[in-house]
mmCIF file of C-alpha atoms in Angstrom:
data_model
loop_
_atom_site.group_PDB
_atom_site.id
_atom_site.type_symbol
_atom_site.label_atom_id
_atom_site.label_comp_id
_atom_site.label_asym_id
_atom_site.label_seq_id
_atom_site.Cartn_x
_atom_site.Cartn_y
_atom_site.Cartn_z
ATOM 1 C CA UNK A 1 207.650 -20.371 -26.518
ATOM 2 C CA UNK A 2 206.680 -17.221 -26.975
ATOM 3 C CA UNK A 3 204.686 -16.331 -30.351
ATOM 4 C CA UNK A 4 206.586 -13.215 -31.797
ATOM 5 C CA UNK A 5 203.831 -12.662 -34.353
ATOM 6 C CA UNK A 6 200.995 -13.711 -32.199
ATOM 7 C CA UNK A 7 199.150 -9.778 -31.842
ATOM 8 C CA UNK A 8 195.532 -8.962 -30.940
ATOM 9 C CA UNK A 9 193.462 -6.548 -32.336
ATOM 10 C CA UNK A 10 193.354 -2.794 -31.554
ATOM 11 C CA UNK A 11 190.819 -2.463 -28.971
ATOM 12 C CA UNK A 12 191.335 -5.660 -27.546
ATOM 13 C CA UNK A 13 190.326 -6.150 -24.277
ATOM 14 C CA UNK A 14 191.978 -7.612 -21.381
ATOM 15 C CA UNK A 15 190.919 -8.533 -18.393
ATOM 16 C CA UNK A 16 189.748 -10.955 -15.426
ATOM 17 C CA UNK A 17 186.626 -11.558 -12.944
ATOM 18 C CA UNK A 18 185.308 -12.187 -10.047
ATOM 19 C CA UNK A 19 181.376 -12.889 -8.507
ATOM 20 C CA UNK A 20 179.890 -11.532 -5.742
ATOM 21 C CA UNK A 21 179.211 -14.535 -3.644
ATOM 22 C CA UNK A 22 182.669 -15.708 -4.195
ATOM 23 C CA UNK A 23 184.525 -12.408 -3.184
ATOM 24 C CA UNK A 24 182.578 -9.919 -0.811
ATOM 25 C CA UNK A 25 181.990 -12.289 1.770
ATOM 26 C CA UNK A 26 178.761 -11.689 4.258
ATOM 27 C CA UNK A 27 176.003 -12.387 1.498
ATOM 28 C CA UNK A 28 173.674 -14.136 3.989
ATOM 29 C CA UNK A 29 170.553 -13.314 2.262
ATOM 30 C CA UNK A 30 171.026 -15.185 -1.049
ATOM 31 C CA UNK A 31 169.811 -19.004 -1.502
ATOM 32 C CA UNK A 32 173.408 -19.796 -1.617
ATOM 33 C CA UNK A 33 174.308 -19.137 1.865
ATOM 34 C CA UNK A 34 171.548 -20.924 3.076
ATOM 35 C CA UNK A 35 172.630 -23.904 0.985
ATOM 36 C CA UNK A 36 176.427 -24.146 2.046
ATOM 37 C CA UNK A 37 174.608 -24.047 5.643
ATOM 38 C CA UNK A 38 172.845 -26.920 4.659
ATOM 39 C CA UNK A 39 174.682 -30.338 5.829
ATOM 40 C CA UNK A 40 173.103 -32.163 3.933
ATOM 41 C CA UNK A 41 173.732 -30.166 0.709
ATOM 42 C CA UNK A 42 177.369 -31.414 0.321
ATOM 43 C CA UNK A 43 179.092 -28.135 0.435
ATOM 44 C CA UNK A 44 182.548 -28.387 1.780
ATOM 45 C CA UNK A 45 182.427 -25.427 4.153
ATOM 46 C CA UNK A 46 180.575 -21.895 3.718
ATOM 47 C CA UNK A 47 182.242 -18.530 2.055
ATOM 48 C CA UNK A 48 181.934 -16.573 5.379
ATOM 49 C CA UNK A 49 184.131 -13.507 4.891
ATOM 50 C CA UNK A 50 185.321 -14.472 1.706
ATOM 51 C CA UNK A 51 187.854 -12.214 0.172
ATOM 52 C CA UNK A 52 186.739 -9.122 2.268
ATOM 53 C CA UNK A 53 186.100 -7.196 -1.378
ATOM 54 C CA UNK A 54 182.925 -5.894 -0.533
ATOM 55 C CA UNK A 55 185.267 -3.437 1.560
ATOM 56 C CA UNK A 56 188.540 -3.754 -0.381
ATOM 57 C CA UNK A 57 187.543 -3.647 -3.908
ATOM 58 C CA UNK A 58 189.466 -0.064 -4.332
ATOM 59 C CA UNK A 59 193.111 -1.720 -3.450
ATOM 60 C CA UNK A 60 191.862 -4.973 -5.555
ATOM 61 C CA UNK A 61 190.953 -2.632 -8.420
ATOM 62 C CA UNK A 62 194.005 -0.658 -8.239
ATOM 63 C CA UNK A 63 196.339 -3.719 -8.147
ATOM 64 C CA UNK A 64 194.704 -4.788 -11.524
ATOM 65 C CA UNK A 65 195.352 -1.789 -12.963
ATOM 66 C CA UNK A 66 199.135 -1.878 -11.690
ATOM 67 C CA UNK A 67 199.065 -5.393 -13.317
ATOM 68 C CA UNK A 68 197.982 -4.328 -16.900
ATOM 69 C CA UNK A 69 194.356 -5.132 -16.943
ATOM 70 C CA UNK A 70 192.036 -2.803 -18.838
ATOM 71 C CA UNK A 71 188.777 -4.558 -17.901
ATOM 72 C CA UNK A 72 187.385 -5.823 -14.499
ATOM 73 C CA UNK A 73 184.361 -8.312 -14.173
ATOM 74 C CA UNK A 74 182.138 -8.296 -11.422
ATOM 75 C CA UNK A 75 179.117 -8.583 -10.386
ATOM 76 C CA UNK A 76 176.365 -7.037 -8.560
ATOM 77 C CA UNK A 77 174.257 -8.861 -5.658
ATOM 78 C CA UNK A 78 170.235 -8.939 -6.064
ATOM 79 C CA UNK A 79 170.035 -9.764 -2.506
ATOM 80 C CA UNK A 80 172.118 -6.505 -1.190
ATOM 81 C CA UNK A 81 170.119 -4.715 -3.323
ATOM 82 C CA UNK A 82 166.378 -5.580 -2.743
ATOM 83 C CA UNK A 83 166.917 -7.410 0.320
ATOM 84 C CA UNK A 84 163.148 -7.810 0.547
ATOM 85 C CA UNK A 85 160.544 -7.671 -2.452
ATOM 86 C CA UNK A 86 160.441 -4.006 -3.236
ATOM 87 C CA UNK A 87 162.923 -2.642 -0.541
ATOM 88 C CA UNK A 88 165.572 -1.281 -2.580
ATOM 89 C CA UNK A 89 168.915 -0.112 -0.883
ATOM 90 C CA UNK A 90 170.388 2.809 -2.063
ATOM 91 C CA UNK A 91 173.261 2.375 0.115
ATOM 92 C CA UNK A 92 174.394 -0.863 -1.967
ATOM 93 C CA UNK A 93 173.631 0.729 -5.336
ATOM 94 C CA UNK A 94 175.347 3.160 -4.273
ATOM 95 C CA UNK A 95 178.056 1.247 -3.153
ATOM 96 C CA UNK A 96 178.232 -0.267 -6.748
ATOM 97 C CA UNK A 97 178.161 2.884 -8.141
ATOM 98 C CA UNK A 98 181.397 3.327 -6.666
ATOM 99 C CA UNK A 99 182.817 -0.007 -7.579
ATOM 100 C CA UNK A 100 182.304 1.094 -11.373
ATOM 101 C CA UNK A 101 183.646 4.885 -11.066
ATOM 102 C CA UNK A 102 186.796 3.321 -8.884
ATOM 103 C CA UNK A 103 186.905 1.440 -12.190
ATOM 104 C CA UNK A 104 186.852 4.312 -14.625
ATOM 105 C CA UNK A 105 189.559 5.996 -12.336
ATOM 106 C CA UNK A 106 192.046 3.308 -12.969
ATOM 107 C CA UNK A 107 191.357 3.310 -16.462
ATOM 108 C CA UNK A 108 189.535 0.008 -16.130
ATOM 109 C CA UNK A 109 186.255 -0.436 -18.048
ATOM 110 C CA UNK A 110 183.737 -2.304 -15.645
ATOM 111 C CA UNK A 111 181.674 -5.378 -17.174
ATOM 112 C CA UNK A 112 178.828 -5.754 -15.124
ATOM 113 C CA UNK A 113 176.987 -9.270 -14.370
ATOM 114 C CA UNK A 114 173.384 -8.533 -12.567
ATOM 115 C CA UNK A 115 172.986 -12.485 -12.018
ATOM 116 C CA UNK A 116 176.101 -14.715 -10.720
ATOM 117 C CA UNK A 117 174.190 -17.466 -9.495
ATOM 118 C CA UNK A 118 172.620 -16.248 -6.379
ATOM 119 C CA UNK A 119 169.250 -15.194 -5.656
ATOM 120 C CA UNK A 120 167.852 -13.568 -3.270
ATOM 121 C CA UNK A 121 166.091 -16.035 0.107
ATOM 122 C CA UNK A 122 162.480 -13.827 -0.461
ATOM 123 C CA UNK A 123 162.942 -14.584 -4.365
ATOM 124 C CA UNK A 124 163.845 -18.619 -3.829
ATOM 125 C CA UNK A 125 160.877 -18.615 -0.999
ATOM 126 C CA UNK A 126 158.410 -17.429 -3.869
ATOM 127 C CA UNK A 127 159.506 -20.530 -6.002
ATOM 128 C CA UNK A 128 163.229 -19.319 -7.080
ATOM 129 C CA UNK A 129 163.561 -20.229 -11.032
ATOM 130 C CA UNK A 130 161.023 -22.935 -11.154
ATOM 131 C CA UNK A 131 158.500 -19.944 -11.204
ATOM 132 C CA UNK A 132 158.064 -18.051 -14.488
ATOM 133 C CA UNK A 133 157.308 -14.954 -12.151
ATOM 134 C CA UNK A 134 160.664 -14.556 -11.383
ATOM 135 C CA UNK A 135 161.745 -13.266 -15.154
ATOM 136 C CA UNK A 136 159.751 -10.326 -14.557
ATOM 137 C CA UNK A 137 160.977 -9.659 -10.602
ATOM 138 C CA UNK A 138 164.307 -9.840 -12.072
ATOM 139 C CA UNK A 139 164.066 -7.441 -15.320
ATOM 140 C CA UNK A 140 162.421 -4.892 -12.318
ATOM 141 C CA UNK A 141 166.005 -5.395 -10.401
ATOM 142 C CA UNK A 142 167.543 -4.937 -13.680
ATOM 143 C CA UNK A 143 165.493 -1.841 -14.153
ATOM 144 C CA UNK A 144 166.422 -0.833 -11.123
ATOM 145 C CA UNK A 145 170.054 -1.241 -10.708
ATOM 146 C CA UNK A 146 170.970 0.257 -14.232
ATOM 147 C CA UNK A 147 168.775 2.893 -13.574
ATOM 148 C CA UNK A 148 171.420 3.957 -10.293
ATOM 149 C CA UNK A 149 174.529 2.842 -12.270
ATOM 150 C CA UNK A 150 174.048 2.124 -16.174
ATOM 151 C CA UNK A 151 175.852 5.065 -16.957
ATOM 152 C CA UNK A 152 179.394 3.877 -15.845
ATOM 153 C CA UNK A 153 178.664 0.529 -17.140
ATOM 154 C CA UNK A 154 180.996 -0.629 -20.011
ATOM 155 C CA UNK A 155 179.717 -4.306 -20.711
ATOM 156 C CA UNK A 156 176.539 -5.535 -19.157
ATOM 157 C CA UNK A 157 175.798 -9.343 -18.708
ATOM 158 C CA UNK A 158 172.598 -10.146 -17.312
ATOM 159 C CA UNK A 159 172.965 -13.734 -16.106
ATOM 160 C CA UNK A 160 176.053 -15.683 -15.621
ATOM 161 C CA UNK A 161 175.587 -19.333 -16.857
ATOM 162 C CA UNK A 162 172.170 -20.037 -16.237
ATOM 163 C CA UNK A 163 172.408 -23.095 -17.978
ATOM 164 C CA UNK A 164 174.531 -24.162 -15.136
ATOM 165 C CA UNK A 165 171.915 -23.160 -12.612
ATOM 166 C CA UNK A 166 168.951 -24.976 -14.536
ATOM 167 C CA UNK A 167 171.562 -28.384 -14.735
ATOM 168 C CA UNK A 168 173.157 -28.551 -10.880
ATOM 169 C CA UNK A 169 169.948 -27.082 -9.471
ATOM 170 C CA UNK A 170 167.302 -28.754 -11.181
ATOM 171 C CA UNK A 171 168.639 -31.918 -12.944
ATOM 172 C CA UNK A 172 171.403 -33.018 -11.022
ATOM 173 C CA UNK A 173 170.881 -31.456 -7.329
ATOM 174 C CA UNK A 174 174.311 -29.872 -6.608
ATOM 175 C CA UNK A 175 173.075 -26.379 -6.969
ATOM 176 C CA UNK A 176 170.347 -24.833 -4.775
ATOM 177 C CA UNK A 177 167.161 -25.466 -4.652
ATOM 178 C CA UNK A 178 168.810 -29.549 -4.963
ATOM 179 C CA UNK A 179 166.209 -30.658 -7.343
ATOM 180 C CA UNK A 180 166.715 -33.866 -9.812
ATOM 181 C CA UNK A 181 163.991 -33.524 -12.277
ATOM 182 C CA UNK A 182 164.537 -33.536 -16.045
ATOM 183 C CA UNK A 183 161.385 -31.760 -17.018
ATOM 184 C CA UNK A 184 162.025 -29.020 -14.648
ATOM 185 C CA UNK A 185 165.059 -28.382 -15.860
ATOM 186 C CA UNK A 186 163.727 -27.526 -19.118
ATOM 187 C CA UNK A 187 161.161 -25.268 -17.670
ATOM 188 C CA UNK A 188 163.512 -23.324 -16.027
ATOM 189 C CA UNK A 189 165.626 -23.073 -19.177
ATOM 190 C CA UNK A 190 162.970 -21.110 -20.701
ATOM 191 C CA UNK A 191 162.517 -18.830 -17.433
ATOM 192 C CA UNK A 192 165.593 -18.111 -17.906
ATOM 193 C CA UNK A 193 165.882 -17.264 -21.601
ATOM 194 C CA UNK A 194 162.186 -15.342 -20.892
ATOM 195 C CA UNK A 195 164.581 -13.495 -17.889
ATOM 196 C CA UNK A 196 167.445 -12.524 -20.102
ATOM 197 C CA UNK A 197 165.164 -11.523 -23.057
ATOM 198 C CA UNK A 198 163.404 -9.095 -20.282
ATOM 199 C CA UNK A 199 166.660 -8.039 -18.326
ATOM 200 C CA UNK A 200 168.158 -7.073 -21.409
ATOM 201 C CA UNK A 201 165.263 -4.905 -22.552
ATOM 202 C CA UNK A 202 165.210 -3.557 -18.965
ATOM 203 C CA UNK A 203 169.347 -2.345 -19.125
ATOM 204 C CA UNK A 204 169.098 -0.764 -22.258
ATOM 205 C CA UNK A 205 166.214 1.425 -21.059
ATOM 206 C CA UNK A 206 168.406 2.931 -18.485
ATOM 207 C CA UNK A 207 171.464 5.646 -19.079
ATOM 208 C CA UNK A 208 174.661 4.599 -20.624
ATOM 209 C CA UNK A 209 174.700 2.818 -24.248
ATOM 210 C CA UNK A 210 176.565 -0.514 -22.657
ATOM 211 C CA UNK A 211 176.764 -3.627 -25.179
ATOM 212 C CA UNK A 212 174.404 -6.211 -23.515
ATOM 213 C CA UNK A 213 174.542 -9.817 -23.580
ATOM 214 C CA UNK A 214 174.122 -13.073 -22.322
ATOM 215 C CA UNK A 215 177.138 -16.269 -20.630
ATOM 216 C CA UNK A 216 176.995 -19.256 -21.340
ATOM 217 C CA UNK A 217 179.309 -22.355 -19.742
ATOM 218 C CA UNK A 218 180.295 -24.129 -22.581
ATOM 219 C CA UNK A 219 182.260 -26.758 -22.901
ATOM 220 C CA UNK A 220 184.188 -28.480 -26.153
ATOM 221 C CA UNK A 221 181.205 -31.898 -26.323
ATOM 222 C CA UNK A 222 182.153 -34.866 -27.764
ATOM 223 C CA UNK A 223 180.670 -37.724 -28.734
ATOM 224 C CA UNK A 224 182.803 -41.293 -28.135
ATOM 225 C CA UNK A 225 182.620 -44.194 -29.244
ATOM 226 C CA UNK A 226 179.170 -44.084 -30.395
ATOM 227 C CA UNK A 227 178.421 -41.680 -28.051
ATOM 228 C CA UNK A 228 177.417 -38.460 -30.864
ATOM 229 C CA UNK A 229 173.701 -38.784 -30.613
ATOM 230 C CA UNK A 230 173.337 -38.393 -26.847
ATOM 231 C CA UNK A 231 176.176 -35.639 -27.294
ATOM 232 C CA UNK A 232 174.018 -33.882 -29.528
ATOM 233 C CA UNK A 233 171.074 -34.472 -27.120
ATOM 234 C CA UNK A 234 173.397 -33.406 -24.177
ATOM 235 C CA UNK A 235 174.603 -29.800 -26.261
ATOM 236 C CA UNK A 236 170.557 -28.977 -26.693
ATOM 237 C CA UNK A 237 170.152 -28.503 -23.349
ATOM 238 C CA UNK A 238 172.947 -27.502 -22.054
ATOM 239 C CA UNK A 239 173.582 -25.028 -24.880
ATOM 240 C CA UNK A 240 171.987 -24.562 -28.164
ATOM 241 C CA UNK A 241 168.697 -23.536 -26.354
ATOM 242 C CA UNK A 242 170.318 -20.390 -25.305
ATOM 243 C CA UNK A 243 172.320 -19.919 -28.259
ATOM 244 C CA UNK A 244 169.063 -19.975 -30.261
ATOM 245 C CA UNK A 245 167.702 -17.462 -28.376
ATOM 246 C CA UNK A 246 170.625 -14.479 -28.289
ATOM 247 C CA UNK A 247 170.696 -14.494 -31.590
ATOM 248 C CA UNK A 248 169.686 -10.573 -31.806
ATOM 249 C CA UNK A 249 172.137 -9.382 -28.589
ATOM 250 C CA UNK A 250 174.669 -7.233 -28.612
ATOM 251 C CA UNK A 251 177.838 -10.095 -28.071
ATOM 252 C CA UNK A 252 177.624 -13.677 -26.527
ATOM 253 C CA UNK A 253 179.972 -14.259 -23.099
ATOM 254 C CA UNK A 254 181.962 -17.452 -24.130
ATOM 255 C CA UNK A 255 183.181 -19.257 -20.739
ATOM 256 C CA UNK A 256 185.259 -22.629 -21.212
ATOM 257 C CA UNK A 257 187.091 -24.367 -19.132
ATOM 258 C CA UNK A 258 187.565 -27.815 -20.392
ATOM 259 C CA UNK A 259 185.655 -30.484 -23.374
ATOM 260 C CA UNK A 260 183.593 -32.990 -22.073
ATOM 261 C CA UNK A 261 183.299 -36.495 -23.445
ATOM 262 C CA UNK A 262 179.986 -38.411 -23.844
ATOM 263 C CA UNK A 263 179.694 -42.083 -24.672
ATOM 264 C CA UNK A 264 176.471 -43.673 -25.791
ATOM 265 C CA UNK A 265 174.788 -44.298 -22.204
ATOM 266 C CA UNK A 266 176.922 -42.473 -19.952
ATOM 267 C CA UNK A 267 178.914 -38.839 -19.678
ATOM 268 C CA UNK A 268 182.764 -40.353 -19.235
ATOM 269 C CA UNK A 269 185.554 -39.120 -17.093
ATOM 270 C CA UNK A 270 189.169 -37.642 -18.084
ATOM 271 C CA UNK A 271 190.885 -39.482 -21.178
ATOM 272 C CA UNK A 272 193.299 -41.893 -19.448
ATOM 273 C CA UNK A 273 196.778 -40.070 -19.386
ATOM 274 C CA UNK A 274 195.000 -36.868 -20.095
ATOM 275 C CA UNK A 275 196.044 -34.031 -17.178
ATOM 276 C CA UNK A 276 193.536 -33.502 -14.985
ATOM 277 C CA UNK A 277 193.017 -29.918 -12.712
ATOM 278 C CA UNK A 278 191.939 -29.648 -9.007
ATOM 279 C CA UNK A 279 188.697 -29.553 -10.228
ATOM 280 C CA UNK A 280 188.775 -32.449 -12.004
ATOM 281 C CA UNK A 281 188.466 -31.531 -15.493
ATOM 282 C CA UNK A 282 190.752 -32.438 -17.946
ATOM 283 C CA UNK A 283 193.702 -30.067 -18.902
ATOM 284 C CA UNK A 284 192.249 -28.802 -22.180
ATOM 285 C CA UNK A 285 193.209 -24.996 -23.245
ATOM 286 C CA UNK A 286 192.208 -25.907 -26.407
ATOM 287 C CA UNK A 287 188.688 -26.286 -26.311
ATOM 288 C CA UNK A 288 188.655 -22.557 -26.228
ATOM 289 C CA UNK A 289 188.922 -22.453 -29.623
ATOM 290 C CA UNK A 290 185.913 -25.061 -30.187
ATOM 291 C CA UNK A 291 183.353 -22.976 -28.289
ATOM 292 C CA UNK A 292 184.208 -19.537 -29.633
ATOM 293 C CA UNK A 293 183.193 -21.341 -33.095
ATOM 294 C CA UNK A 294 180.470 -22.964 -32.294
ATOM 295 C CA UNK A 295 178.918 -19.691 -30.555
ATOM 296 C CA UNK A 296 180.006 -17.569 -33.427
ATOM 297 C CA UNK A 297 177.926 -20.110 -35.882
ATOM 298 C CA UNK A 298 175.388 -21.056 -33.565
ATOM 299 C CA UNK A 299 174.229 -17.559 -33.170
ATOM 300 C CA UNK A 300 174.465 -16.470 -36.497
ATOM 301 C CA UNK A 301 177.713 -14.621 -35.898
ATOM 302 C CA UNK A 302 177.065 -12.020 -33.019
ATOM 303 C CA UNK A 303 180.527 -10.804 -31.560
ATOM 304 C CA UNK A 304 182.199 -13.115 -29.078
ATOM 305 C CA UNK A 305 183.469 -11.677 -25.615
ATOM 306 C CA UNK A 306 185.268 -14.473 -23.599
ATOM 307 C CA UNK A 307 183.895 -13.529 -20.590
ATOM 308 C CA UNK A 308 185.547 -16.518 -18.283
ATOM 309 C CA UNK A 309 188.421 -19.045 -19.001
ATOM 310 C CA UNK A 310 190.970 -20.362 -16.581
ATOM 311 C CA UNK A 311 191.982 -23.297 -14.202
ATOM 312 C CA UNK A 312 192.465 -24.757 -10.776
ATOM 313 C CA UNK A 313 195.950 -25.558 -10.146
ATOM 314 C CA UNK A 314 198.417 -24.665 -7.232
ATOM 315 C CA UNK A 315 201.283 -25.247 -9.662
ATOM 316 C CA UNK A 316 201.208 -21.190 -11.435
ATOM 317 C CA UNK A 317 203.535 -22.853 -14.188
ATOM 318 C CA UNK A 318 200.271 -25.256 -15.414
ATOM 319 C CA UNK A 319 198.428 -22.164 -15.507
ATOM 320 C CA UNK A 320 200.415 -20.116 -17.518
ATOM 321 C CA UNK A 321 201.100 -23.286 -20.099
ATOM 322 C CA UNK A 322 197.174 -23.514 -19.971
ATOM 323 C CA UNK A 323 196.250 -19.600 -20.976
ATOM 324 C CA UNK A 324 199.293 -19.331 -23.275
ATOM 325 C CA UNK A 325 197.078 -22.277 -25.385
ATOM 326 C CA UNK A 326 194.091 -20.579 -24.490
ATOM 327 C CA UNK A 327 194.894 -17.440 -26.282
ATOM 328 C CA UNK A 328 196.475 -19.109 -29.155
ATOM 329 C CA UNK A 329 193.444 -20.842 -29.573
ATOM 330 C CA UNK A 330 191.443 -17.623 -29.230
ATOM 331 C CA UNK A 331 194.181 -16.547 -32.276
ATOM 332 C CA UNK A 332 193.546 -18.968 -34.461
ATOM 333 C CA UNK A 333 189.786 -18.169 -33.974
ATOM 334 C CA UNK A 334 190.439 -14.680 -34.984
ATOM 335 C CA UNK A 335 192.619 -15.749 -37.777
ATOM 336 C CA UNK A 336 189.515 -17.297 -39.221
ATOM 337 C CA UNK A 337 187.548 -14.166 -38.978
ATOM 338 C CA UNK A 338 185.718 -14.360 -36.100
ATOM 339 C CA UNK A 339 184.835 -11.218 -34.253
ATOM 340 C CA UNK A 340 186.295 -12.140 -30.285
ATOM 341 C CA UNK A 341 186.241 -9.093 -28.950
ATOM 342 C CA UNK A 342 188.286 -9.854 -25.684
ATOM 343 C CA UNK A 343 189.445 -12.555 -23.156
ATOM 344 C CA UNK A 344 188.736 -12.691 -19.605
ATOM 345 C CA UNK A 345 190.641 -14.488 -16.937
ATOM 346 C CA UNK A 346 189.016 -16.688 -14.263
ATOM 347 C CA UNK A 347 189.485 -15.616 -11.493
ATOM 348 C CA UNK A 348 191.000 -12.338 -10.383
ATOM 349 C CA UNK A 349 191.330 -13.862 -6.662
ATOM 350 C CA UNK A 350 191.536 -17.386 -5.201
ATOM 351 C CA UNK A 351 188.161 -17.518 -4.040
ATOM 352 C CA UNK A 352 184.917 -19.672 -2.868
ATOM 353 C CA UNK A 353 184.600 -21.842 -5.594
ATOM 354 C CA UNK A 354 180.706 -22.931 -4.629
ATOM 355 C CA UNK A 355 180.452 -26.375 -3.336
ATOM 356 C CA UNK A 356 184.097 -26.865 -3.399
ATOM 357 C CA UNK A 357 184.574 -24.531 -0.831
ATOM 358 C CA UNK A 358 188.241 -22.415 -0.833
ATOM 359 C CA UNK A 359 190.201 -25.281 -1.770
ATOM 360 C CA UNK A 360 190.643 -25.073 -6.111
ATOM 361 C CA UNK A 361 192.566 -21.767 -6.496
ATOM 362 C CA UNK A 362 191.251 -20.281 -9.837
ATOM 363 C CA UNK A 363 193.023 -16.921 -9.042
ATOM 364 C CA UNK A 364 196.187 -14.925 -10.306
ATOM 365 C CA UNK A 365 196.273 -13.139 -7.070
ATOM 366 C CA UNK A 366 196.396 -15.447 -3.761
ATOM 367 C CA UNK A 367 194.369 -14.399 -0.306
ATOM 368 C CA UNK A 368 195.555 -15.134 2.471
ATOM 369 C CA UNK A 369 192.848 -16.633 4.295
ATOM 370 C CA UNK A 370 193.307 -15.115 7.742
ATOM 371 C CA UNK A 371 194.703 -11.410 6.852
ATOM 372 C CA UNK A 372 193.088 -11.273 3.609
ATOM 373 C CA UNK A 373 196.793 -10.056 1.916
ATOM 374 C CA UNK A 374 196.723 -10.262 -1.451
ATOM 375 C CA UNK A 375 199.912 -11.705 -3.519
ATOM 376 C CA UNK A 376 199.916 -11.468 -7.109
ATOM 377 C CA UNK A 377 201.449 -14.641 -8.688
ATOM 378 C CA UNK A 378 203.757 -14.895 -11.642
ATOM 379 C CA UNK A 379 200.751 -15.749 -13.881
ATOM 380 C CA UNK A 380 199.542 -12.236 -12.704
ATOM 381 C CA UNK A 381 202.511 -10.604 -14.028
ATOM 382 C CA UNK A 382 202.930 -12.427 -17.341
ATOM 383 C CA UNK A 383 198.917 -12.065 -18.136
ATOM 384 C CA UNK A 384 199.180 -8.324 -17.377
ATOM 385 C CA UNK A 385 202.416 -8.053 -19.636
ATOM 386 C CA UNK A 386 200.191 -9.329 -22.669
ATOM 387 C CA UNK A 387 197.455 -7.177 -21.815
ATOM 388 C CA UNK A 388 200.223 -4.130 -22.209
ATOM 389 C CA UNK A 389 201.729 -5.722 -25.524
ATOM 390 C CA UNK A 390 198.386 -6.687 -26.845
ATOM 391 C CA UNK A 391 200.365 -9.700 -27.803
ATOM 392 C CA UNK A 392 201.357 -12.907 -26.517
ATOM 393 C CA UNK A 393 204.978 -12.176 -24.534
ATOM 394 C CA UNK A 394 207.712 -14.919 -23.306
ATOM 395 C CA UNK A 395 207.352 -15.377 -19.518
ATOM 396 C CA UNK A 396 210.280 -14.818 -18.871
#
């Protein structure tokens, strides 16, 4: 049902997002390309040409503008910009500058992420994120990149979900480098926090005045049947160490898809009878409101930008239902005085969903895997109308 009185504050940002490796294609020089081509990794398929966004970004940005969106979050690819240590690709820096300029030409504010899961092979060979010196190497990359494009950047995100890289790559073994070491995971958390601090300073040292922040994967973490103490421990290493570290930032990027149920001795699966998505997550859009409130409180009330929220589903009506309910939760946070600056749907395009390959469809826009033809879904047109109206509108 429409919410005729649910409007959003003037200047509220409406957008959608992608990540370089998931859409550009041909990013062979990073750790993820190597990982997805390793038969032992468990990846469903390689990324290949992805959505060919590296070449088709002008039409994609124009399409987003035509749909009604005013922001576009995308990432720059470190392994293209610095393919070997100290070797900088001016052509690639110019490419990302043109992407930012294309956004401005279409009336879209670019939200630029400097690291979205992928790390150059040469960095991985030097120890990756378990090597403390990687923080300084990343900051140097951010400084060089910001010097080239910073005057065109609207918002800057240093790292995308470093807590997921630390957990999946160094504890669960599902991301590169495939480690399973709880102690190492905590050390990697510390290195990521150092990298963020250094990177934020580096970005601010360049041209432009973009707000700078970190994006964090957050879930509504719930203790079930005596699992409260364990839930607190899970939250500490997954979220709290990062939220405590960013209290002086310009914003915190909240990225939420569902809730996480924790029992006294294990993580529980979906509750019986609750709908699940293609990713196996519970259909639980209200979790976004819970994570916004936690981020606001734990960071000492720095502004919140929803930098990812969405659903993998083949049924676009369920996508619209999910986003409607998530936006009602955002509205309730705004009503309670929480400074939420905008909402970014993940993702703009059906794309490469890491180890799961191309099967999960998060996109507002379908992409033909053979021709790369784009086809906006009804949810894209509806959410674009919401963006233009700055209010929840009917789906018809």
